[in-house]
């Protein structure tokens, strides 16, 4: 059994850790509240731009031969080259948040390569970059300090090269993967095919449209909207991932705080037992000494 001084030092150390994890939980909770508000605002805008894009794309598709409205809207079930854009956190201490994304990316990569496709990885977030670098997997594009502080202009700048490669037919499909916010207790892996843009179940309205534009302007408006759609969906993915990161870290710190309390309780019991044993030993020594003097 450890001596009293060692146990007391352990109790102090665990209590200090408990204070730290409790403070980190409170910080993550406050950050989550702010990020959720931003996420809800961004989601409303993303939904509207997606609706407008679908409306215009369907209208253009209807007047084009065989629905050919550009490579960005042509489905490709057998891509030769696939870009996987994935988002992880810049920091740890958030449970299995980052590993869930990494496992999904690895799975999709293996599936696409099994079909004969060449897969290129583009990473946002230090944790994902560090993991694949350690595994010896080549990353075509990386950026740090973006997942922890989402910025629209930086998100658009990051995704620009991905879009250009797709337009220049260097890639045939773009898949975005990140761990998104579902609720305060749950995160959910999001896997989206950013390009080509799916028009399934979308039909152009015969009687009314969301926009009042001339038919000749449709393609120009569609091209502009496509760029906005891609940029903003990348930005929204970063915000959604950040909200999920704060949620995951809040849960991880709550669990760590609970475990620290249980450890302190356990060490306190051990300390009391050791103290009682020390007192008993001293009493026995005193009694033995008295008896020897008789």
GROMACS .gro file of N, CA and C in nm, residues 3-128:
model
  378
    3UNK      N    1   0.230   0.498   0.073
    3UNK     CA    2   0.228   0.573   0.198
    3UNK      C    3   0.135   0.693   0.188
    4UNK      N    4   0.108   0.755   0.303
    4UNK     CA    5   0.009   0.863   0.310
    4UNK      C    6   0.047   0.983   0.223
    5UNK      N    7   0.174   1.016   0.220
    5UNK     CA    8   0.219   1.133   0.142
    5UNK      C    9   0.194   1.112  -0.007
    6UNK      N   10   0.224   0.993  -0.057
    6UNK     CA   11   0.203   0.963  -0.199
    6UNK      C   12   0.056   0.971  -0.235
    7UNK      N   13  -0.030   0.913  -0.149
    7UNK     CA   14  -0.174   0.914  -0.177
    7UNK      C   15  -0.227   1.057  -0.176
    8UNK      N   16  -0.179   1.135  -0.079
    8UNK     CA   17  -0.224   1.275  -0.069
    8UNK      C   18  -0.184   1.355  -0.193
    9UNK      N   19  -0.064   1.329  -0.244
    9UNK     CA   20  -0.019   1.396  -0.367
    9UNK      C   21  -0.104   1.355  -0.487
   10UNK      N   22  -0.140   1.227  -0.493
   10UNK     CA   23  -0.225   1.178  -0.601
   10UNK      C   24  -0.363   1.244  -0.596
   11UNK      N   25  -0.419   1.255  -0.476
   11UNK     CA   26  -0.550   1.319  -0.462
   11UNK      C   27  -0.545   1.464  -0.509
   12UNK      N   28  -0.440   1.536  -0.471
   12UNK     CA   29  -0.424   1.675  -0.514
   12UNK      C   30  -0.411   1.687  -0.665
   13UNK      N   31  -0.335   1.595  -0.725
   13UNK     CA   32  -0.315   1.596  -0.870
   13UNK      C   33  -0.445   1.570  -0.944
   14UNK      N   34  -0.521   1.471  -0.899
   14UNK     CA   35  -0.648   1.438  -0.964
   14UNK      C   36  -0.748   1.552  -0.948
   15UNK      N   37  -0.750   1.616  -0.831
   15UNK     CA   38  -0.841   1.729  -0.809
   15UNK      C   39  -0.808   1.845  -0.903
   16UNK      N   40  -0.679   1.869  -0.926
   16UNK     CA   41  -0.638   1.974  -1.020
   16UNK      C   42  -0.684   1.940  -1.163
   17UNK      N   43  -0.671   1.813  -1.199
   17UNK     CA   44  -0.719   1.768  -1.330
   17UNK      C   45  -0.869   1.786  -1.341
   18UNK      N   46  -0.939   1.755  -1.233
   18UNK     CA   47  -1.085   1.769  -1.230
   18UNK      C   48  -1.127   1.915  -1.252
   19UNK      N   49  -1.055   2.008  -1.191
   19UNK     CA   50  -1.084   2.150  -1.210
   19UNK      C   51  -1.064   2.191  -1.356
   20UNK      N   52  -0.957   2.138  -1.417
   20UNK     CA   53  -0.926   2.171  -1.556
   20UNK      C   54  -1.034   2.117  -1.650
   21UNK      N   55  -1.071   1.991  -1.633
   21UNK     CA   56  -1.172   1.932  -1.722
   21UNK      C   57  -1.309   1.999  -1.705
   22UNK      N   58  -1.340   2.038  -1.582
   22UNK     CA   59  -1.467   2.107  -1.557
   22UNK      C   60  -1.468   2.243  -1.626
   23UNK      N   61  -1.355   2.315  -1.619
   23UNK     CA   62  -1.344   2.445  -1.686
   23UNK      C   63  -1.354   2.429  -1.837
   24UNK      N   64  -1.289   2.325  -1.893
   24UNK     CA   65  -1.294   2.300  -2.037
   24UNK      C   66  -1.435   2.267  -2.083
   25UNK      N   67  -1.509   2.196  -1.999
   25UNK     CA   68  -1.648   2.166  -2.031
   25UNK      C   69  -1.731   2.294  -2.041
   26UNK      N   70  -1.712   2.385  -1.945
   26UNK     CA   71  -1.786   2.511  -1.945
   26UNK      C   72  -1.750   2.596  -2.067
   27UNK      N   73  -1.621   2.598  -2.102
   27UNK     CA   74  -1.576   2.674  -2.219
   27UNK      C   75  -1.639   2.616  -2.347
   28UNK      N   76  -1.637   2.483  -2.360
   28UNK     CA   77  -1.695   2.418  -2.478
   28UNK      C   78  -1.845   2.442  -2.486
   29UNK      N   79  -1.911   2.444  -2.371
   29UNK     CA   80  -2.055   2.469  -2.368
   29UNK      C   81  -2.087   2.609  -2.419
   30UNK      N   82  -2.009   2.708  -2.375
   30UNK     CA   83  -2.030   2.846  -2.420
   30UNK      C   84  -2.002   2.860  -2.570
   31UNK      N   85  -1.894   2.796  -2.616
   31UNK     CA   86  -1.860   2.802  -2.759
   31UNK      C   87  -1.965   2.731  -2.843
   32UNK      N   88  -2.020   2.622  -2.791
   32UNK     CA   89  -2.123   2.548  -2.863
   32UNK      C   90  -2.247   2.633  -2.882
   33UNK      N   91  -2.285   2.709  -2.780
   33UNK     CA   92  -2.403   2.795  -2.791
   33UNK      C   93  -2.387   2.896  -2.903
   34UNK      N   94  -2.270   2.960  -2.910
   34UNK     CA   95  -2.245   3.059  -3.015
   34UNK      C   96  -2.239   2.993  -3.153
   35UNK      N   97  -2.173   2.878  -3.161
   35UNK     CA   98  -2.158   2.811  -3.290
   35UNK      C   99  -2.292   2.759  -3.341
   36UNK      N  100  -2.378   2.711  -3.251
   36UNK     CA  101  -2.510   2.663  -3.292
   36UNK      C  102  -2.595   2.775  -3.351
   37UNK      N  103  -2.587   2.894  -3.293
   37UNK     CA  104  -2.660   3.008  -3.347
   37UNK      C  105  -2.613   3.041  -3.488
   38UNK      N  106  -2.482   3.040  -3.506
   38UNK     CA  107  -2.424   3.066  -3.639
   38UNK      C  108  -2.464   2.956  -3.736
   39UNK      N  109  -2.464   2.831  -3.689
   39UNK     CA  110  -2.500   2.718  -3.773
   39UNK      C  111  -2.645   2.725  -3.820
   40UNK      N  112  -2.735   2.765  -3.731
   40UNK     CA  113  -2.876   2.775  -3.767
   40UNK      C  114  -2.898   2.883  -3.872
   41UNK      N  115  -2.827   2.995  -3.858
   41UNK     CA  116  -2.838   3.102  -3.957
   41UNK      C  117  -2.783   3.056  -4.092
   42UNK      N  118  -2.668   2.989  -4.088
   42UNK     CA  119  -2.606   2.941  -4.212
   42UNK      C  120  -2.692   2.835  -4.279
   43UNK      N  121  -2.757   2.751  -4.198
   43UNK     CA  122  -2.840   2.645  -4.253
   43UNK      C  123  -2.958   2.702  -4.331
   44UNK      N  124  -3.016   2.809  -4.279
   44UNK     CA  125  -3.128   2.873  -4.348
   44UNK      C  126  -3.085   2.925  -4.485
   45UNK      N  127  -2.968   2.988  -4.489
   45UNK     CA  128  -2.916   3.040  -4.616
   45UNK      C  129  -2.882   2.926  -4.711
   46UNK      N  130  -2.819   2.821  -4.658
   46UNK     CA  131  -2.782   2.706  -4.741
   46UNK      C  132  -2.905   2.640  -4.802
   47UNK      N  133  -3.011   2.627  -4.724
   47UNK     CA  134  -3.135   2.567  -4.774
   47UNK      C  135  -3.193   2.650  -4.887
   48UNK      N  136  -3.194   2.781  -4.870
   48UNK     CA  137  -3.250   2.868  -4.973
   48UNK      C  138  -3.168   2.864  -5.102
   49UNK      N  139  -3.036   2.871  -5.091
   49UNK     CA  140  -2.954   2.870  -5.212
   49UNK      C  141  -2.963   2.734  -5.283
   50UNK      N  142  -2.979   2.627  -5.207
   50UNK     CA  143  -2.997   2.494  -5.267
   50UNK      C  144  -3.129   2.488  -5.343
   51UNK      N  145  -3.234   2.547  -5.286
   51UNK     CA  146  -3.365   2.548  -5.352
   51UNK      C  147  -3.360   2.629  -5.482
   52UNK      N  148  -3.297   2.745  -5.476
   52UNK     CA  149  -3.287   2.830  -5.594
   52UNK      C  150  -3.205   2.762  -5.703
   53UNK      N  151  -3.092   2.701  -5.663
   53UNK     CA  152  -3.007   2.631  -5.759
   53UNK      C  153  -3.084   2.517  -5.827
   54UNK      N  154  -3.155   2.440  -5.749
   54UNK     CA  155  -3.232   2.328  -5.804
   54UNK      C  156  -3.337   2.378  -5.903
   55UNK      N  157  -3.402   2.489  -5.869
   55UNK     CA  158  -3.506   2.544  -5.955
   55UNK      C  159  -3.448   2.588  -6.091
   56UNK      N  160  -3.338   2.664  -6.085
   56UNK     CA  161  -3.277   2.712  -6.209
   56UNK      C  162  -3.219   2.597  -6.290
   57UNK      N  163  -3.152   2.503  -6.224
   57UNK     CA  164  -3.092   2.390  -6.294
   57UNK      C  165  -3.198   2.306  -6.365
   58UNK      N  166  -3.310   2.283  -6.298
   58UNK     CA  167  -3.417   2.205  -6.359
   58UNK      C  168  -3.475   2.276  -6.480
   59UNK      N  169  -3.489   2.408  -6.473
   59UNK     CA  170  -3.543   2.484  -6.585
   59UNK      C  171  -3.450   2.480  -6.706
   60UNK      N  172  -3.318   2.496  -6.678
   60UNK     CA  173  -3.221   2.490  -6.788
   60UNK      C  174  -3.216   2.350  -6.847
   61UNK      N  175  -3.219   2.250  -6.760
   61UNK     CA  176  -3.214   2.111  -6.805
   61UNK      C  177  -3.329   2.079  -6.899
   62UNK      N  178  -3.443   2.139  -6.874
   62UNK     CA  179  -3.563   2.109  -6.953
   62UNK      C  180  -3.552   2.159  -7.097
   63UNK      N  181  -3.479   2.269  -7.116
   63UNK     CA  182  -3.469   2.326  -7.250
   63UNK      C  183  -3.343   2.281  -7.324
   64UNK      N  184  -3.251   2.214  -7.253
   64UNK     CA  185  -3.128   2.165  -7.314
   64UNK      C  186  -3.152   2.026  -7.372
   65UNK      N  187  -3.076   1.992  -7.475
   65UNK     CA  188  -3.085   1.859  -7.534
   65UNK      C  189  -3.038   1.755  -7.434
   66UNK      N  190  -3.120   1.652  -7.412
   66UNK     CA  191  -3.090   1.541  -7.323
   66UNK      C  192  -3.055   1.588  -7.182
   67UNK      N  193  -3.104   1.705  -7.146
   67UNK     CA  194  -3.081   1.752  -7.010
   67UNK      C  195  -2.936   1.787  -6.981
   68UNK      N  196  -2.855   1.805  -7.084
   68UNK     CA  197  -2.713   1.835  -7.063
   68UNK      C  198  -2.695   1.982  -7.025
   69UNK      N  199  -2.669   2.011  -6.899
   69UNK     CA  200  -2.657   2.149  -6.854
   69UNK      C  201  -2.518   2.175  -6.794
   70UNK      N  202  -2.425   2.095  -6.833
   70UNK     CA  203  -2.290   2.115  -6.781
   70UNK      C  204  -2.245   1.998  -6.697
   71UNK      N  205  -2.114   1.982  -6.687
   71UNK     CA  206  -2.055   1.867  -6.619
   71UNK      C  207  -2.092   1.861  -6.471
   72UNK      N  208  -2.119   1.977  -6.413
   72UNK     CA  209  -2.148   1.982  -6.270
   72UNK      C  210  -2.281   1.915  -6.235
   73UNK      N  211  -2.364   1.887  -6.338
   73UNK     CA  212  -2.495   1.827  -6.311
   73UNK      C  213  -2.514   1.692  -6.379
   74UNK      N  214  -2.406   1.638  -6.434
   74UNK     CA  215  -2.414   1.509  -6.503
   74UNK      C  216  -2.367   1.399  -6.408
   75UNK      N  217  -2.454   1.306  -6.370
   75UNK     CA  218  -2.415   1.198  -6.278
   75UNK      C  219  -2.301   1.114  -6.335
   76UNK      N  220  -2.214   1.067  -6.248
   76UNK     CA  221  -2.102   0.983  -6.290
   76UNK      C  222  -2.089   0.867  -6.191
   77UNK      N  223  -2.136   0.751  -6.232
   77UNK     CA  224  -2.134   0.635  -6.144
   77UNK      C  225  -2.002   0.558  -6.149
   78UNK      N  226  -1.920   0.589  -6.247
   78UNK     CA  227  -1.790   0.521  -6.261
   78UNK      C  228  -1.677   0.622  -6.274
   79UNK      N  229  -1.651   0.699  -6.170
   79UNK     CA  230  -1.547   0.802  -6.177
   79UNK      C  231  -1.407   0.740  -6.183
   80UNK      N  232  -1.320   0.805  -6.259
   80UNK     CA  233  -1.181   0.759  -6.267
   80UNK      C  234  -1.096   0.821  -6.156
   81UNK      N  235  -1.129   0.945  -6.121
   81UNK     CA  236  -1.055   1.015  -6.015
   81UNK      C  237  -1.155   1.079  -5.919
   82UNK      N  238  -1.134   1.056  -5.790
   82UNK     CA  239  -1.226   1.107  -5.688
   82UNK      C  240  -1.148   1.191  -5.587
   83UNK      N  241  -1.199   1.309  -5.559
   83UNK     CA  242  -1.144   1.394  -5.454
   83UNK      C  243  -1.228   1.377  -5.328
   84UNK      N  244  -1.164   1.344  -5.216
   84UNK     CA  245  -1.233   1.338  -5.088
   84UNK      C  246  -1.186   1.456  -5.003
   85UNK      N  247  -1.277   1.547  -4.976
   85UNK     CA  248  -1.248   1.662  -4.890
   85UNK      C  249  -1.305   1.630  -4.752
   86UNK      N  250  -1.219   1.629  -4.650
   86UNK     CA  251  -1.269   1.593  -4.517
   86UNK      C  252  -1.224   1.694  -4.412
   87UNK      N  253  -1.305   1.704  -4.307
   87UNK     CA  254  -1.282   1.802  -4.202
   87UNK      C  255  -1.262   1.731  -4.068
   88UNK      N  256  -1.153   1.763  -4.001
   88UNK     CA  257  -1.132   1.718  -3.862
   88UNK      C  258  -1.097   1.840  -3.779
   89UNK      N  259  -1.083   1.821  -3.649
   89UNK     CA  260  -1.051   1.931  -3.559
   89UNK      C  261  -0.902   1.960  -3.560
   90UNK      N  262  -0.865   2.079  -3.514
   90UNK     CA  263  -0.724   2.113  -3.496
   90UNK      C  264  -0.674   2.065  -3.361
   91UNK      N  265  -0.768   2.037  -3.268
   91UNK     CA  266  -0.731   1.996  -3.134
   91UNK      C  267  -0.796   1.862  -3.099
   92UNK      N  268  -0.743   1.800  -2.995
   92UNK     CA  269  -0.798   1.673  -2.948
   92UNK      C  270  -0.887   1.692  -2.827
   93UNK      N  271  -0.885   1.594  -2.737
   93UNK     CA  272  -0.966   1.596  -2.616
   93UNK      C  273  -1.115   1.607  -2.646
   94UNK      N  274  -1.159   1.538  -2.751
   94UNK     CA  275  -1.301   1.539  -2.787
   94UNK      C  276  -1.349   1.397  -2.818
   95UNK      N  277  -1.299   1.301  -2.740
   95UNK     CA  278  -1.344   1.163  -2.757
   95UNK      C  279  -1.308   1.107  -2.893
   96UNK      N  280  -1.403   1.033  -2.951
   96UNK     CA  281  -1.379   0.970  -3.082
   96UNK      C  282  -1.423   1.056  -3.199
   97UNK      N  283  -1.438   1.186  -3.177
   97UNK     CA  284  -1.487   1.278  -3.281
   97UNK      C  285  -1.404   1.271  -3.408
   98UNK      N  286  -1.274   1.289  -3.395
   98UNK     CA  287  -1.186   1.291  -3.513
   98UNK      C  288  -1.171   1.153  -3.576
   99UNK      N  289  -1.160   1.050  -3.492
   99UNK     CA  290  -1.139   0.916  -3.545
   99UNK      C  291  -1.259   0.866  -3.625
  100UNK      N  292  -1.379   0.909  -3.587
  100UNK     CA  293  -1.499   0.869  -3.663
  100UNK      C  294  -1.491   0.920  -3.807
  101UNK      N  295  -1.445   1.043  -3.824
  101UNK     CA  296  -1.429   1.099  -3.959
  101UNK      C  297  -1.318   1.028  -4.035
  102UNK      N  298  -1.207   1.005  -3.968
  102UNK     CA  299  -1.091   0.940  -4.031
  102UNK      C  300  -1.127   0.799  -4.078
  103UNK      N  301  -1.199   0.724  -3.996
  103UNK     CA  302  -1.240   0.589  -4.034
  103UNK      C  303  -1.332   0.591  -4.155
  104UNK      N  304  -1.424   0.689  -4.160
  104UNK     CA  305  -1.515   0.700  -4.273
  104UNK      C  306  -1.440   0.734  -4.401
  105UNK      N  307  -1.345   0.826  -4.391
  105UNK     CA  308  -1.263   0.863  -4.507
  105UNK      C  309  -1.185   0.742  -4.558
  106UNK      N  310  -1.125   0.667  -4.467
  106UNK     CA  311  -1.048   0.549  -4.505
  106UNK      C  312  -1.137   0.445  -4.573
  107UNK      N  313  -1.259   0.430  -4.522
  107UNK     CA  314  -1.353   0.333  -4.580
  107UNK      C  315  -1.393   0.374  -4.721
  108UNK      N  316  -1.429   0.501  -4.739
  108UNK     CA  317  -1.469   0.549  -4.872
  108UNK      C  318  -1.352   0.538  -4.969
  109UNK      N  319  -1.235   0.572  -4.923
  109UNK     CA  320  -1.115   0.564  -5.007
  109UNK      C  321  -1.094   0.420  -5.055
  110UNK      N  322  -1.107   0.324  -4.964
  110UNK     CA  323  -1.089   0.183  -5.000
  110UNK      C  324  -1.196   0.137  -5.098
  111UNK      N  325  -1.320   0.182  -5.077
  111UNK     CA  326  -1.430   0.144  -5.166
  111UNK      C  327  -1.409   0.198  -5.307
  112UNK      N  328  -1.369   0.323  -5.317
  112UNK     CA  329  -1.347   0.383  -5.449
  112UNK      C  330  -1.228   0.320  -5.521
  113UNK      N  331  -1.123   0.290  -5.446
  113UNK     CA  332  -1.006   0.228  -5.507
  113UNK      C  333  -1.037   0.085  -5.551
  114UNK      N  334  -1.128   0.018  -5.479
  114UNK     CA  335  -1.168  -0.117  -5.518
  114UNK      C  336  -1.243  -0.115  -5.652
  115UNK      N  337  -1.304   0.000  -5.682
  115UNK     CA  338  -1.376   0.016  -5.810
  115UNK      C  339  -1.283   0.061  -5.922
  116UNK      N  340  -1.155   0.079  -5.888
  116UNK     CA  341  -1.057   0.118  -5.990
  116UNK      C  342  -1.032   0.267  -5.999
  117UNK      N  343  -1.088   0.346  -5.906
  117UNK     CA  344  -1.072   0.491  -5.911
  117UNK      C  345  -0.945   0.533  -5.838
  118UNK      N  346  -0.889   0.643  -5.883
  118UNK     CA  347  -0.777   0.707  -5.813
  118UNK      C  348  -0.835   0.805  -5.713
  119UNK      N  349  -0.793   0.795  -5.588
  119UNK     CA  350  -0.849   0.879  -5.482
  119UNK      C  351  -0.746   0.979  -5.433
  120UNK      N  352  -0.787   1.104  -5.427
  120UNK     CA  353  -0.700   1.210  -5.374
  120UNK      C  354  -0.766   1.267  -5.247
  121UNK      N  355  -0.686   1.290  -5.145
  121UNK     CA  356  -0.737   1.339  -5.018
  121UNK      C  357  -0.700   1.486  -4.999
  122UNK      N  358  -0.799   1.562  -4.954
  122UNK     CA  359  -0.777   1.704  -4.923
  122UNK      C  360  -0.828   1.728  -4.782
  123UNK      N  361  -0.740   1.768  -4.692
  123UNK     CA  362  -0.772   1.768  -4.549
  123UNK      C  363  -0.781   1.908  -4.490
  124UNK      N  364  -0.886   1.927  -4.410
  124UNK     CA  365  -0.901   2.048  -4.328
  124UNK      C  366  -0.891   2.004  -4.182
  125UNK      N  367  -0.795   2.057  -4.108
  125UNK     CA  368  -0.782   2.021  -3.968
  125UNK      C  369  -0.654   1.945  -3.939
  126UNK      N  370  -0.585   1.984  -3.834
  126UNK     CA  371  -0.454   1.928  -3.801
  126UNK      C  372  -0.459   1.780  -3.766
  127UNK      N  373  -0.565   1.737  -3.697
  127UNK     CA  374  -0.572   1.597  -3.652
  127UNK      C  375  -0.577   1.500  -3.770
  128UNK      N  376  -0.654   1.533  -3.871
  128UNK     CA  377  -0.660   1.447  -3.989
  128UNK      C  378  -0.529   1.446  -4.066
   0.00000   0.00000   0.00000
